[in-house]
Every structure is written in C-alpha cells, then in structure tokens.
Short mmCIF file of C-alpha atoms in Angstrom, two decimals:
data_model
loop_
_atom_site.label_atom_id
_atom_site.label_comp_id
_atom_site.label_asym_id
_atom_site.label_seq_id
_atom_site.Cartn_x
_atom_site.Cartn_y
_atom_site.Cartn_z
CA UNK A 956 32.38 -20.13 -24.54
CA UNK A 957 28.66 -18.86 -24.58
CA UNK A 958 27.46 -15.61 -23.92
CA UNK A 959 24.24 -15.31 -21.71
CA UNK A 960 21.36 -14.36 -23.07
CA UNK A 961 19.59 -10.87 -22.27
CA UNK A 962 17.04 -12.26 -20.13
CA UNK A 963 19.89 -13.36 -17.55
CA UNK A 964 21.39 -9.78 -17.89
CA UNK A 965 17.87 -8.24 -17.37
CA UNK A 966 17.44 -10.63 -14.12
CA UNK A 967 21.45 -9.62 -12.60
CA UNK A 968 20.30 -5.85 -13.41
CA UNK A 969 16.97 -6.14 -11.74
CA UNK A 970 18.28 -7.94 -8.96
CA UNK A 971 20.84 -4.75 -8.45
CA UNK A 972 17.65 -2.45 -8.93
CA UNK A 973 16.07 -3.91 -6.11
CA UNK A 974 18.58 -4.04 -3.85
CA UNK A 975 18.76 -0.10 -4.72
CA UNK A 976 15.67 0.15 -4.43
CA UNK A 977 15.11 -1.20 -0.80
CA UNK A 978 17.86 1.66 0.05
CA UNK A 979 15.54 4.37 -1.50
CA UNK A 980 17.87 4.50 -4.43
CA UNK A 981 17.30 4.92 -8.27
CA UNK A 982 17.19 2.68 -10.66
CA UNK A 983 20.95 1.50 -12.77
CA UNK A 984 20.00 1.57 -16.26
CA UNK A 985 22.07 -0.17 -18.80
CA UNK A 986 24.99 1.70 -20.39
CA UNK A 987 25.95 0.65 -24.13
CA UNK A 988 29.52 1.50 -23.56
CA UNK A 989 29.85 -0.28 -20.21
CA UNK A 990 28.00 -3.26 -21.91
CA UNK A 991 30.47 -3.38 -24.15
CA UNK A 992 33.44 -3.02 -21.81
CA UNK A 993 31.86 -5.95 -19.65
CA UNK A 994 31.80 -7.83 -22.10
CA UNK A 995 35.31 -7.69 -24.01
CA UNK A 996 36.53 -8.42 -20.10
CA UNK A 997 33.98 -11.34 -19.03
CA UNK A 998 35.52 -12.95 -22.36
CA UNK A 999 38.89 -12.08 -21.52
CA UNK A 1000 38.21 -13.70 -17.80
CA UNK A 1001 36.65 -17.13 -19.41
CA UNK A 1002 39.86 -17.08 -21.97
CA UNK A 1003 41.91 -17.03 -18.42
CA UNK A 1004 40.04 -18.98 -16.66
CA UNK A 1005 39.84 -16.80 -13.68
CA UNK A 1006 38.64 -13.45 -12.37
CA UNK A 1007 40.26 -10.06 -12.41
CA UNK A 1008 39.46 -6.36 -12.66
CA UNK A 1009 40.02 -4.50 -15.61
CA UNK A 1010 43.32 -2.27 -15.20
CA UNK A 1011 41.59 0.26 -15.26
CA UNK A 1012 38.08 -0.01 -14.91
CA UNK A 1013 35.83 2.21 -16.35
CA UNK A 1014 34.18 3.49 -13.43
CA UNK A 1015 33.83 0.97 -10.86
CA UNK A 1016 33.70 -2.64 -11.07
CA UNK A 1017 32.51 -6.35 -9.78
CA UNK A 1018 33.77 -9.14 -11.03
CA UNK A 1019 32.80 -12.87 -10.22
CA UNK A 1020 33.72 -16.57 -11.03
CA UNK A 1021 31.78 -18.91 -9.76
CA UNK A 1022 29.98 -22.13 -10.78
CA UNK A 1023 27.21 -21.92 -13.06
CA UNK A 1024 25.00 -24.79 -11.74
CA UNK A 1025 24.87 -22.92 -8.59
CA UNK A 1026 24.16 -19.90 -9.32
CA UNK A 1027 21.20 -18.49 -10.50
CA UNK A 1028 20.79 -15.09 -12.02
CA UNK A 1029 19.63 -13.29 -8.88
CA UNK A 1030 22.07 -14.97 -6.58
CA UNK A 1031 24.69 -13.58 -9.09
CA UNK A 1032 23.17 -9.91 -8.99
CA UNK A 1033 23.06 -10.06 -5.41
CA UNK A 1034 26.51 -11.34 -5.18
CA UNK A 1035 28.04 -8.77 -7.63
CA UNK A 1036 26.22 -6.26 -5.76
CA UNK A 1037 27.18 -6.37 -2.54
CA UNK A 1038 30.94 -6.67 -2.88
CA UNK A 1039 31.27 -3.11 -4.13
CA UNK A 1040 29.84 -0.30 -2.52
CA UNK A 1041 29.20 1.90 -5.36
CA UNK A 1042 26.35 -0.31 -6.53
CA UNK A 1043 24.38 1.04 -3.55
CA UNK A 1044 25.49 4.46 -3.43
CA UNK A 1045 23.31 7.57 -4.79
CA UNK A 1046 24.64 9.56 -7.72
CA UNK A 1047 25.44 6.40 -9.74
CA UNK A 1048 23.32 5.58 -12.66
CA UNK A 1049 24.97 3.76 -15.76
CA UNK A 1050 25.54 -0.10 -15.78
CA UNK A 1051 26.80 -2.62 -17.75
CA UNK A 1052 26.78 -6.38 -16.78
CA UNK A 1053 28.02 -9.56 -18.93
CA UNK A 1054 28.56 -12.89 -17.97
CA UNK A 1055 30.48 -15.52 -19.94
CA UNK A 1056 30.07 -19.50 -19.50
CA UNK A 1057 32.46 -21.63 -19.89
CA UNK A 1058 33.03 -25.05 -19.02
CA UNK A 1059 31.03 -25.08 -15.76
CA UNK A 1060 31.99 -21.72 -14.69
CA UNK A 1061 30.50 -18.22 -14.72
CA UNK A 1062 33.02 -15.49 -15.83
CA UNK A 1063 30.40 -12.29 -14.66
CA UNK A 1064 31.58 -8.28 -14.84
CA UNK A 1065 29.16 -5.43 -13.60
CA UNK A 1066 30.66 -2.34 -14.46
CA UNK A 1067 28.99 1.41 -13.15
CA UNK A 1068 29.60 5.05 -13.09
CA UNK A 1069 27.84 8.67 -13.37
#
C-alpha cells in the first residue's frame, strides 16, 4: 500500500478549485482534520479492497476506486467532484483528499464541510 504523494493531492484539490471556480465559487482549502480523516478511510478502503463511505462522514464525502493506470490526478478530481454536489455549492470551504494505491487500484476519499 503507498500513499500518494502531495503533489497528486495538490493536483485532485486544484482540479476541485477550478471546477469551483468556473461556477464563481471560492476556493476549498485543505483541512488538517479532514486530511486526516481521508486518510485513516482511503487506507481502510485499500485494506478492503473496495469503496465505501465513512459511517458517518465528517461533513460530506466522495469516495472512488478506480484503476490507477487510468487515471490521472485531474481526471480523479474531476471525478470525485462531480458525484457530490456539495463540492460545488457556496458556503463550503474545508477539504481533505487522500488517495491510497494498491495493487493497481486507486482507493481516493475527498472529504468537505463549513
């Protein structure tokens, strides 16, 4: 199991920013605390082998599994992105975002709130 590095995070995060952007929305900035939580559940995912939300998030939440030689940081941002709402809403501001490798798989978690 390998954790990705912080210039992958940076890349999902700024992928999210610009989609915000392009909606006239603030920036996300990164959350210790959600990092954190993203991160104890990516690994928890990858240990699995599969996706699944956190019971219960803290916040609001995106999870993803999909293969790593297909998808490339911003794909992944995009993709974790667009399947919850919240991550394009106004009034959110706090983000946290792992993602886990394992095998050939990409265990990812974006997590957001207030």
């Amino acid at each position: 199991m390998m954790v990705m590095d912080m210039a992958y995070l940076n890349e999902v995060v700024a992928t999210l920013n610009r989609i915000r952007a392009g909606r006239g929305l603030a920036p996300m900035v990164m959350n210790d605390g959600l990092m954190e939580s993203s991160l104890a559940h990516a690994k928890k995912m990858a240990e699995a082998g599969t996706s699944f939300h956190s019971d219960p998030p803290p916040g609001f939440e995106s999870v993803g599994y999909v293969p790593h030689h297909v998808f490339t940081a911003q794909m992944l941002g995009e993709d974790l992105t667009i399947h919850v709402s919240n991550f394009t809403q106004d009034g959110y501001f706090s983000v946290g975002i792992a993602v886990v490798k394992r095998g050939d798989y990409l265990y990812a978690v974006m997590q957001g709130n207030r």
